[in-house]
Amino acid sequence: MANGVKYFIGNWKMFGIPSSNKILYRIERFFVNDKKHNKKYKIIIAPPFTLLYDFSKRFKNKKIQISSQNCYEKDNYGAFTGNVSPFMIKKLGIRYVIIGHSENRIIENNKIIQEKIKLALKNKLKIIFCIGENKKQKKQKKTFIVLKKQILSGLSKNYNLKNIIFAYEPVWSIGTGLTPSVKLLKKNVVFLKKFIKQKFRLNYNPKLIYGGSVDKKNAKDFETIKELDGFLIGGASKSSKNFIDIIKNFYK
Ligand code: 13P
């Protein structure tokens, strides 16, 4: 089903200063030398806004892509103190933006997320669209209801979903060291792909990655889930060694 290219996406969250570019250089060096596998995967790193311009210039002709961690729900320019529009991100030479991360959903409702996605696509950004149930919803067995709602309220039927990478990130697994079992993750991944394919009448499989406490060990366990297209990695992406170890183990 998903034997296409895999994605290893690092979300730095509130981490990084200009000299942190050395982490990216190390990861890039590994990628270039990993001749045996490097045609099979892509690396994308999402640093904070403060580093986007510098990193996008440094890695312009390199193998690592840079992503924004968010964007504002208004386009172009405006009186929105402290915010950055999809237009401004695109103009930096950035190609990706993360939208709907659960850490932002605390203050962003589905309507806001819908607007962000619309404007990001308008500006020809590719989207890493995060969805996921929280602990309470999981306990109440509402996982699929929640995921369906997040997907349907974020997207319009006429979008080209080739510009969207779905990132399934159960909130209870982010930063906790807890992950779903291989069996449960496979079940959810298969459900989500089937649901998206049917609802949007796709004649291809949508891209779907997993995020939440990914490390070198569970990345290898999850490698058995052929439907999975990669990972969204938080904590472990702040260290080149941990990030590289995930890729190494995945292909071991
Ligand atoms: P952790 O890998 O630190 O659990 O974070 C996952 C995440 O939120 C990535 O977006």
PDB file of C-alpha atoms and ligand atoms in Angstrom:
ATOM      1  CA  MET A   1       0.000   0.000   0.000  1.00  0.00           C
ATOM      2  CA  ALA A   2       2.512   2.602   1.080  1.00  0.00           C
ATOM      3  CA  ASN A   3       5.745   1.642  -0.561  1.00  0.00           C
ATOM      4  CA  GLY A   4       6.381   5.213  -1.680  1.00  0.00           C
ATOM      5  CA  VAL A   5       8.837   7.605  -0.159  1.00  0.00           C
ATOM      6  CA  LYS A   6       8.946   7.824   3.654  1.00  0.00           C
ATOM      7  CA  TYR A   7       9.073  11.070   5.606  1.00  0.00           C
ATOM      8  CA  PHE A   8      11.167  11.785   8.674  1.00  0.00           C
ATOM      9  CA  ILE A   9       9.944  15.153   9.868  1.00  0.00           C
ATOM     10  CA  GLY A  10      11.448  16.900  12.885  1.00  0.00           C
ATOM     11  CA  ASN A  11       9.348  19.399  14.827  1.00  0.00           C
ATOM     12  CA  TRP A  12      11.645  21.459  17.022  1.00  0.00           C
ATOM     13  CA  LYS A  13       8.821  23.261  18.825  1.00  0.00           C
ATOM     14  CA  MET A  14      10.283  26.027  21.054  1.00  0.00           C
ATOM     15  CA  PHE A  15      13.900  25.030  20.533  1.00  0.00           C
ATOM     16  CA  GLY A  16      16.883  26.379  18.624  1.00  0.00           C
ATOM     17  CA  ILE A  17      19.127  29.397  18.120  1.00  0.00           C
ATOM     18  CA  PRO A  18      21.172  30.318  15.034  1.00  0.00           C
ATOM     19  CA  SER A  19      24.083  28.027  15.970  1.00  0.00           C
ATOM     20  CA  SER A  20      21.664  25.075  16.092  1.00  0.00           C
ATOM     21  CA  ASN A  21      22.164  24.897  12.343  1.00  0.00           C
ATOM     22  CA  LYS A  22      24.968  22.445  13.156  1.00  0.00           C
ATOM     23  CA  ILE A  23      22.311  19.857  13.971  1.00  0.00           C
ATOM     24  CA  LEU A  24      20.937  20.185  10.461  1.00  0.00           C
ATOM     25  CA  TYR A  25      24.372  20.014   8.864  1.00  0.00           C
ATOM     26  CA  ARG A  26      25.060  16.739  10.679  1.00  0.00           C
ATOM     27  CA  ILE A  27      21.738  15.284   9.602  1.00  0.00           C
ATOM     28  CA  GLU A  28      22.336  16.409   6.033  1.00  0.00           C
ATOM     29  CA  ARG A  29      25.796  14.823   6.008  1.00  0.00           C
ATOM     30  CA  PHE A  30      24.305  11.555   7.190  1.00  0.00           C
ATOM     31  CA  PHE A  31      21.650  11.726   4.485  1.00  0.00           C
ATOM     32  CA  VAL A  32      24.143  12.366   1.695  1.00  0.00           C
ATOM     33  CA  ASN A  33      26.305   9.447   2.862  1.00  0.00           C
ATOM     34  CA  ASP A  34      23.372   7.084   3.330  1.00  0.00           C
ATOM     35  CA  LYS A  35      23.526   6.082  -0.320  1.00  0.00           C
ATOM     36  CA  LYS A  36      21.958   2.717   0.296  1.00  0.00           C
ATOM     37  CA  HIS A  37      18.638   4.150   1.465  1.00  0.00           C
ATOM     38  CA  ASN A  38      18.469   7.867   0.827  1.00  0.00           C
ATOM     39  CA  LYS A  39      16.334   7.583  -2.270  1.00  0.00           C
ATOM     40  CA  LYS A  40      13.632   6.050  -0.122  1.00  0.00           C
ATOM     41  CA  TYR A  41      13.038   8.911   2.267  1.00  0.00           C
ATOM     42  CA  LYS A  42      12.827  12.662   2.744  1.00  0.00           C
ATOM     43  CA  ILE A  43      13.902  14.745   5.717  1.00  0.00           C
ATOM     44  CA  ILE A  44      12.034  17.870   6.722  1.00  0.00           C
ATOM     45  CA  ILE A  45      12.905  19.974   9.785  1.00  0.00           C
ATOM     46  CA  ALA A  46      10.580  22.564  11.324  1.00  0.00           C
ATOM     47  CA  PRO A  47      12.544  25.104  13.390  1.00  0.00           C
ATOM     48  CA  PRO A  48      10.851  28.075  15.097  1.00  0.00           C
ATOM     49  CA  PHE A  49       9.926  31.196  13.110  1.00  0.00           C
ATOM     50  CA  THR A  50      13.110  32.952  14.250  1.00  0.00           C
ATOM     51  CA  LEU A  51      15.281  30.520  12.279  1.00  0.00           C
ATOM     52  CA  LEU A  52      13.192  30.024   9.164  1.00  0.00           C
ATOM     53  CA  TYR A  53      14.894  32.571   6.933  1.00  0.00           C
ATOM     54  CA  ASP A  54      18.432  31.620   7.872  1.00  0.00           C
ATOM     55  CA  PHE A  55      17.778  27.892   7.538  1.00  0.00           C
ATOM     56  CA  SER A  56      15.847  28.233   4.293  1.00  0.00           C
ATOM     57  CA  LYS A  57      18.838  30.031   2.749  1.00  0.00           C
ATOM     58  CA  ARG A  58      21.413  27.628   4.158  1.00  0.00           C
ATOM     59  CA  PHE A  59      19.583  24.544   3.012  1.00  0.00           C
ATOM     60  CA  LYS A  60      18.170  25.872  -0.216  1.00  0.00           C
ATOM     61  CA  ASN A  61      20.092  23.549  -2.500  1.00  0.00           C
ATOM     62  CA  LYS A  62      20.550  20.833   0.056  1.00  0.00           C
ATOM     63  CA  LYS A  63      18.700  17.628   0.723  1.00  0.00           C
ATOM     64  CA  ILE A  64      16.884  18.773   3.853  1.00  0.00           C
ATOM     65  CA  GLN A  65      13.627  20.662   3.474  1.00  0.00           C
ATOM     66  CA  ILE A  66      12.547  23.325   5.953  1.00  0.00           C
ATOM     67  CA  SER A  67       9.039  23.628   7.322  1.00  0.00           C
ATOM     68  CA  SER A  68       7.294  26.277   9.360  1.00  0.00           C
ATOM     69  CA  GLN A  69       5.652  25.090  12.597  1.00  0.00           C
ATOM     70  CA  ASN A  70       2.514  27.139  12.078  1.00  0.00           C
ATOM     71  CA  CYS A  71       1.088  30.129  10.244  1.00  0.00           C
ATOM     72  CA  TYR A  72      -1.556  32.720  10.989  1.00  0.00           C
ATOM     73  CA  GLU A  73      -5.115  32.448   9.706  1.00  0.00           C
ATOM     74  CA  LYS A  74      -4.940  35.701   7.736  1.00  0.00           C
ATOM     75  CA  ASP A  75      -3.071  36.202   4.513  1.00  0.00           C
ATOM     76  CA  ASN A  76      -0.637  38.811   3.216  1.00  0.00           C
ATOM     77  CA  TYR A  77      -0.061  41.640   5.721  1.00  0.00           C
ATOM     78  CA  GLY A  78      -2.249  43.067   8.468  1.00  0.00           C
ATOM     79  CA  ALA A  79      -2.490  44.483  11.962  1.00  0.00           C
ATOM     80  CA  PHE A  80      -1.945  41.151  13.744  1.00  0.00           C
ATOM     81  CA  THR A  81       0.849  41.689  16.223  1.00  0.00           C
ATOM     82  CA  GLY A  82       3.221  38.789  16.602  1.00  0.00           C
ATOM     83  CA  ASN A  83       1.794  36.746  13.744  1.00  0.00           C
ATOM     84  CA  VAL A  84       3.152  35.464  10.439  1.00  0.00           C
ATOM     85  CA  SER A  85       1.008  34.853   7.359  1.00  0.00           C
ATOM     86  CA  PRO A  86       1.311  31.944   4.914  1.00  0.00           C
ATOM     87  CA  PHE A  87       2.322  34.506   2.283  1.00  0.00           C
ATOM     88  CA  MET A  88       5.268  35.675   4.400  1.00  0.00           C
ATOM     89  CA  ILE A  89       6.390  32.089   4.985  1.00  0.00           C
ATOM     90  CA  LYS A  90       6.190  31.211   1.306  1.00  0.00           C
ATOM     91  CA  LYS A  91       8.265  34.263   0.424  1.00  0.00           C
ATOM     92  CA  LEU A  92      11.139  32.929   2.535  1.00  0.00           C
ATOM     93  CA  GLY A  93      11.424  30.004   0.170  1.00  0.00           C
ATOM     94  CA  ILE A  94       9.777  27.632   2.636  1.00  0.00           C
ATOM     95  CA  ARG A  95       7.702  24.795   1.183  1.00  0.00           C
ATOM     96  CA  TYR A  96       5.994  23.202   4.174  1.00  0.00           C
ATOM     97  CA  VAL A  97       3.903  24.276   7.137  1.00  0.00           C
ATOM     98  CA  ILE A  98       2.619  22.272  10.102  1.00  0.00           C
ATOM     99  CA  ILE A  99      -1.037  23.050  10.841  1.00  0.00           C
ATOM    100  CA  GLY A 100      -3.301  21.771  13.600  1.00  0.00           C
ATOM    101  CA  HIS A 101      -0.673  20.622  16.052  1.00  0.00           C
ATOM    102  CA  SER A 102      -2.365  19.679  19.318  1.00  0.00           C
ATOM    103  CA  GLU A 103      -0.165  22.122  21.226  1.00  0.00           C
ATOM    104  CA  ASN A 104      -1.764  24.868  19.113  1.00  0.00           C
ATOM    105  CA  ARG A 105      -5.238  23.364  19.026  1.00  0.00           C
ATOM    106  CA  ILE A 106      -5.495  24.417  22.670  1.00  0.00           C
ATOM    107  CA  ILE A 107      -6.123  27.928  21.344  1.00  0.00           C
ATOM    108  CA  GLU A 108      -7.140  27.133  17.765  1.00  0.00           C
ATOM    109  CA  ASN A 109     -10.538  25.692  16.912  1.00  0.00           C
ATOM    110  CA  ASN A 110     -11.442  23.742  13.774  1.00  0.00           C
ATOM    111  CA  LYS A 111     -12.650  26.900  12.035  1.00  0.00           C
ATOM    112  CA  ILE A 112      -9.274  28.579  12.490  1.00  0.00           C
ATOM    113  CA  ILE A 113      -7.452  25.483  11.309  1.00  0.00           C
ATOM    114  CA  GLN A 114      -9.699  25.322   8.241  1.00  0.00           C
ATOM    115  CA  GLU A 115      -8.779  28.930   7.413  1.00  0.00           C
ATOM    116  CA  LYS A 116      -5.057  28.288   7.853  1.00  0.00           C
ATOM    117  CA  ILE A 117      -5.167  25.287   5.540  1.00  0.00           C
ATOM    118  CA  LYS A 118      -7.075  27.240   2.918  1.00  0.00           C
ATOM    119  CA  LEU A 119      -4.574  30.111   2.944  1.00  0.00           C
ATOM    120  CA  ALA A 120      -1.514  27.868   3.091  1.00  0.00           C
ATOM    121  CA  LEU A 121      -2.701  25.984   0.009  1.00  0.00           C
ATOM    122  CA  LYS A 122      -3.464  29.271  -1.728  1.00  0.00           C
ATOM    123  CA  ASN A 123       0.172  30.220  -1.157  1.00  0.00           C
ATOM    124  CA  LYS A 124       1.311  26.864  -2.530  1.00  0.00           C
ATOM    125  CA  LEU A 125       2.658  25.568   0.748  1.00  0.00           C
ATOM    126  CA  LYS A 126       2.506  21.854   1.449  1.00  0.00           C
ATOM    127  CA  ILE A 127       0.783  21.042   4.701  1.00  0.00           C
ATOM    128  CA  ILE A 128       1.619  18.671   7.512  1.00  0.00           C
ATOM    129  CA  PHE A 129      -1.871  18.407   8.950  1.00  0.00           C
ATOM    130  CA  CYS A 130      -1.914  17.145  12.546  1.00  0.00           C
ATOM    131  CA  ILE A 131      -4.846  15.269  13.983  1.00  0.00           C
ATOM    132  CA  GLY A 132      -5.199  13.153  17.091  1.00  0.00           C
ATOM    133  CA  GLU A 133      -7.407  12.176  19.991  1.00  0.00           C
ATOM    134  CA  ASN A 134      -6.651  13.002  23.608  1.00  0.00           C
ATOM    135  CA  LYS A 135      -6.524  10.623  26.539  1.00  0.00           C
ATOM    136  CA  LYS A 136     -10.131  11.164  27.579  1.00  0.00           C
ATOM    137  CA  GLN A 137     -11.457  10.707  24.048  1.00  0.00           C
ATOM    138  CA  LYS A 138      -9.450   7.503  23.711  1.00  0.00           C
ATOM    139  CA  LYS A 139     -10.829   6.202  26.986  1.00  0.00           C
ATOM    140  CA  GLN A 140     -14.356   6.979  25.846  1.00  0.00           C
ATOM    141  CA  LYS A 141     -13.652   5.138  22.587  1.00  0.00           C
ATOM    142  CA  LYS A 142     -14.230   8.282  20.566  1.00  0.00           C
ATOM    143  CA  THR A 143     -10.964   8.148  18.638  1.00  0.00           C
ATOM    144  CA  PHE A 144     -12.474   7.633  15.187  1.00  0.00           C
ATOM    145  CA  ILE A 145     -15.234  10.199  15.750  1.00  0.00           C
ATOM    146  CA  VAL A 146     -12.673  12.810  16.768  1.00  0.00           C
ATOM    147  CA  LEU A 147     -10.311  12.062  13.890  1.00  0.00           C
ATOM    148  CA  LYS A 148     -13.097  12.141  11.306  1.00  0.00           C
ATOM    149  CA  LYS A 149     -14.317  15.476  12.600  1.00  0.00           C
ATOM    150  CA  GLN A 150     -10.851  17.004  12.572  1.00  0.00           C
ATOM    151  CA  ILE A 151     -10.297  15.896   8.987  1.00  0.00           C
ATOM    152  CA  LEU A 152     -13.687  16.917   7.621  1.00  0.00           C
ATOM    153  CA  SER A 153     -13.744  20.288   9.340  1.00  0.00           C
ATOM    154  CA  GLY A 154     -10.216  21.142   8.211  1.00  0.00           C
ATOM    155  CA  LEU A 155     -10.499  20.278   4.546  1.00  0.00           C
ATOM    156  CA  SER A 156     -12.671  21.070   1.548  1.00  0.00           C
ATOM    157  CA  LYS A 157     -13.693  18.400  -0.922  1.00  0.00           C
ATOM    158  CA  ASN A 158     -11.930  20.094  -3.817  1.00  0.00           C
ATOM    159  CA  TYR A 159      -8.448  20.249  -2.278  1.00  0.00           C
ATOM    160  CA  ASN A 160      -5.610  18.423  -3.928  1.00  0.00           C
ATOM    161  CA  LEU A 161      -4.636  16.090  -1.099  1.00  0.00           C
ATOM    162  CA  LYS A 162      -1.289  15.415  -2.734  1.00  0.00           C
ATOM    163  CA  ASN A 163      -0.287  18.679  -1.032  1.00  0.00           C
ATOM    164  CA  ILE A 164      -1.200  17.385   2.387  1.00  0.00           C
ATOM    165  CA  ILE A 165       0.632  14.960   4.634  1.00  0.00           C
ATOM    166  CA  PHE A 166      -1.647  13.769   7.431  1.00  0.00           C
ATOM    167  CA  ALA A 167       0.143  13.449  10.759  1.00  0.00           C
ATOM    168  CA  TYR A 168      -1.647  11.213  13.218  1.00  0.00           C
ATOM    169  CA  GLU A 169      -0.464  12.342  16.639  1.00  0.00           C
ATOM    170  CA  PRO A 170      -2.428  10.959  19.585  1.00  0.00           C
ATOM    171  CA  VAL A 171      -2.235  13.746  22.159  1.00  0.00           C
ATOM    172  CA  TRP A 172      -1.666  11.255  24.976  1.00  0.00           C
ATOM    173  CA  SER A 173       1.473  10.035  23.320  1.00  0.00           C
ATOM    174  CA  ILE A 174       3.169  13.401  22.696  1.00  0.00           C
ATOM    175  CA  GLY A 175       6.140  13.900  24.987  1.00  0.00           C
ATOM    176  CA  THR A 176       4.977  11.162  27.348  1.00  0.00           C
ATOM    177  CA  GLY A 177       7.021   8.172  26.231  1.00  0.00           C
ATOM    178  CA  LEU A 178       3.741   6.353  25.644  1.00  0.00           C
ATOM    179  CA  THR A 179       2.940   5.039  22.176  1.00  0.00           C
ATOM    180  CA  PRO A 180       0.151   2.956  20.705  1.00  0.00           C
ATOM    181  CA  SER A 181       0.894  -0.730  20.222  1.00  0.00           C
ATOM    182  CA  VAL A 182       1.855  -1.726  16.691  1.00  0.00           C
ATOM    183  CA  LYS A 183      -1.545  -3.383  16.384  1.00  0.00           C
ATOM    184  CA  LEU A 184      -3.477  -0.310  17.480  1.00  0.00           C
ATOM    185  CA  LEU A 185      -1.446   2.073  15.349  1.00  0.00           C
ATOM    186  CA  LYS A 186      -1.904  -0.125  12.302  1.00  0.00           C
ATOM    187  CA  LYS A 187      -5.636  -0.234  12.913  1.00  0.00           C
ATOM    188  CA  ASN A 188      -5.855   3.562  13.170  1.00  0.00           C
ATOM    189  CA  VAL A 189      -3.596   4.193  10.196  1.00  0.00           C
ATOM    190  CA  VAL A 190      -5.566   1.815   7.981  1.00  0.00           C
ATOM    191  CA  PHE A 191      -8.842   3.330   9.163  1.00  0.00           C
ATOM    192  CA  LEU A 192      -7.657   6.881   8.472  1.00  0.00           C
ATOM    193  CA  LYS A 193      -6.284   6.167   5.017  1.00  0.00           C
ATOM    194  CA  LYS A 194      -9.420   4.339   3.986  1.00  0.00           C
ATOM    195  CA  PHE A 195     -11.648   7.074   5.371  1.00  0.00           C
ATOM    196  CA  ILE A 196      -9.736   9.876   3.630  1.00  0.00           C
ATOM    197  CA  LYS A 197      -9.587   7.971   0.361  1.00  0.00           C
ATOM    198  CA  GLN A 198     -13.318   7.342   0.343  1.00  0.00           C
ATOM    199  CA  LYS A 199     -14.438  10.763   1.539  1.00  0.00           C
ATOM    200  CA  PHE A 200     -12.288  12.653  -0.936  1.00  0.00           C
ATOM    201  CA  ARG A 201     -12.733  10.106  -3.725  1.00  0.00           C
ATOM    202  CA  LEU A 202      -9.011   9.669  -4.237  1.00  0.00           C
ATOM    203  CA  ASN A 203      -7.570   7.285  -6.770  1.00  0.00           C
ATOM    204  CA  TYR A 204      -4.300   7.230  -4.799  1.00  0.00           C
ATOM    205  CA  ASN A 205      -3.391   6.638  -1.180  1.00  0.00           C
ATOM    206  CA  PRO A 206      -3.050   9.751   0.970  1.00  0.00           C
ATOM    207  CA  LYS A 207       0.213  10.237   2.864  1.00  0.00           C
ATOM    208  CA  LEU A 208      -0.038   9.564   6.570  1.00  0.00           C
ATOM    209  CA  ILE A 209       2.703   9.709   9.173  1.00  0.00           C
ATOM    210  CA  TYR A 210       2.735   9.037  12.911  1.00  0.00           C
ATOM    211  CA  GLY A 211       3.939  11.290  15.714  1.00  0.00           C
ATOM    212  CA  GLY A 212       4.219  10.896  19.477  1.00  0.00           C
ATOM    213  CA  SER A 213       7.301   9.805  21.426  1.00  0.00           C
ATOM    214  CA  VAL A 214       8.983   8.349  18.354  1.00  0.00           C
ATOM    215  CA  ASP A 215      12.439   6.981  19.120  1.00  0.00           C
ATOM    216  CA  LYS A 216      14.864   4.591  17.496  1.00  0.00           C
ATOM    217  CA  LYS A 217      13.267   1.566  19.099  1.00  0.00           C
ATOM    218  CA  ASN A 218       9.618   2.142  18.326  1.00  0.00           C
ATOM    219  CA  ALA A 219      10.475   3.444  14.831  1.00  0.00           C
ATOM    220  CA  LYS A 220      11.771  -0.046  14.077  1.00  0.00           C
ATOM    221  CA  ASP A 221       8.648  -1.630  15.568  1.00  0.00           C
ATOM    222  CA  PHE A 222       6.411   0.642  13.494  1.00  0.00           C
ATOM    223  CA  GLU A 223       8.407  -0.128  10.356  1.00  0.00           C
ATOM    224  CA  THR A 224       6.289  -3.257  10.089  1.00  0.00           C
ATOM    225  CA  ILE A 225       3.242  -1.079   9.393  1.00  0.00           C
ATOM    226  CA  LYS A 226       3.590  -0.838   5.638  1.00  0.00           C
ATOM    227  CA  GLU A 227       0.725   1.635   5.351  1.00  0.00           C
ATOM    228  CA  LEU A 228       2.658   4.198   7.399  1.00  0.00           C
ATOM    229  CA  ASP A 229       4.531   6.857   5.403  1.00  0.00           C
ATOM    230  CA  GLY A 230       6.890   8.054   8.115  1.00  0.00           C
ATOM    231  CA  PHE A 231       7.136   9.987  11.357  1.00  0.00           C
ATOM    232  CA  LEU A 232       6.697  13.404  12.911  1.00  0.00           C
ATOM    233  CA  ILE A 233       9.392  13.553  15.554  1.00  0.00           C
ATOM    234  CA  GLY A 234       9.475  16.046  18.415  1.00  0.00           C
ATOM    235  CA  GLY A 235      11.978  15.579  21.240  1.00  0.00           C
ATOM    236  CA  ALA A 236      14.281  13.240  19.339  1.00  0.00           C
ATOM    237  CA  SER A 237      14.685  15.711  16.466  1.00  0.00           C
ATOM    238  CA  LYS A 238      16.585  18.167  18.661  1.00  0.00           C
ATOM    239  CA  SER A 239      19.630  15.902  18.646  1.00  0.00           C
ATOM    240  CA  SER A 240      21.228  14.909  15.352  1.00  0.00           C
ATOM    241  CA  LYS A 241      22.263  11.589  16.879  1.00  0.00           C
ATOM    242  CA  ASN A 242      18.784  10.650  18.075  1.00  0.00           C
ATOM    243  CA  PHE A 243      17.227  11.718  14.789  1.00  0.00           C
ATOM    244  CA  ILE A 244      19.779   9.850  12.684  1.00  0.00           C
ATOM    245  CA  ASP A 245      19.457   6.755  14.895  1.00  0.00           C
ATOM    246  CA  ILE A 246      15.742   6.664  14.120  1.00  0.00           C
ATOM    247  CA  ILE A 247      16.465   6.541  10.381  1.00  0.00           C
ATOM    248  CA  LYS A 248      19.320   4.063  10.805  1.00  0.00           C
ATOM    249  CA  ASN A 249      17.204   1.704  12.884  1.00  0.00           C
ATOM    250  CA  PHE A 250      14.238   2.018  10.577  1.00  0.00           C
ATOM    251  CA  TYR A 251      16.277   0.684   7.651  1.00  0.00           C
ATOM    252  CA  LYS A 252      18.307  -1.852   9.641  1.00  0.00           C
TER     253      LYS A 252
HETATM  254  P1  13P B   1       7.486  14.036  20.824  1.00  0.00           P
HETATM  255  O1  13P B   1       8.220  13.233  19.774  1.00  0.00           O
HETATM  256  O2  13P B   1       8.395  14.857  21.668  1.00  0.00           O
HETATM  257  O3  13P B   1       6.532  13.185  21.595  1.00  0.00           O
HETATM  258  O4  13P B   1       6.598  15.113  20.021  1.00  0.00           O
HETATM  259  C1  13P B   1       5.795  14.703  18.999  1.00  0.00           C
HETATM  260  C2  13P B   1       5.239  15.894  18.335  1.00  0.00           C
HETATM  261  O5  13P B   1       4.423  16.608  18.897  1.00  0.00           O
HETATM  262  C3  13P B   1       5.726  16.215  16.989  1.00  0.00           C
HETATM  263  O6  13P B   1       4.942  17.187  16.382  1.00  0.00           O
END
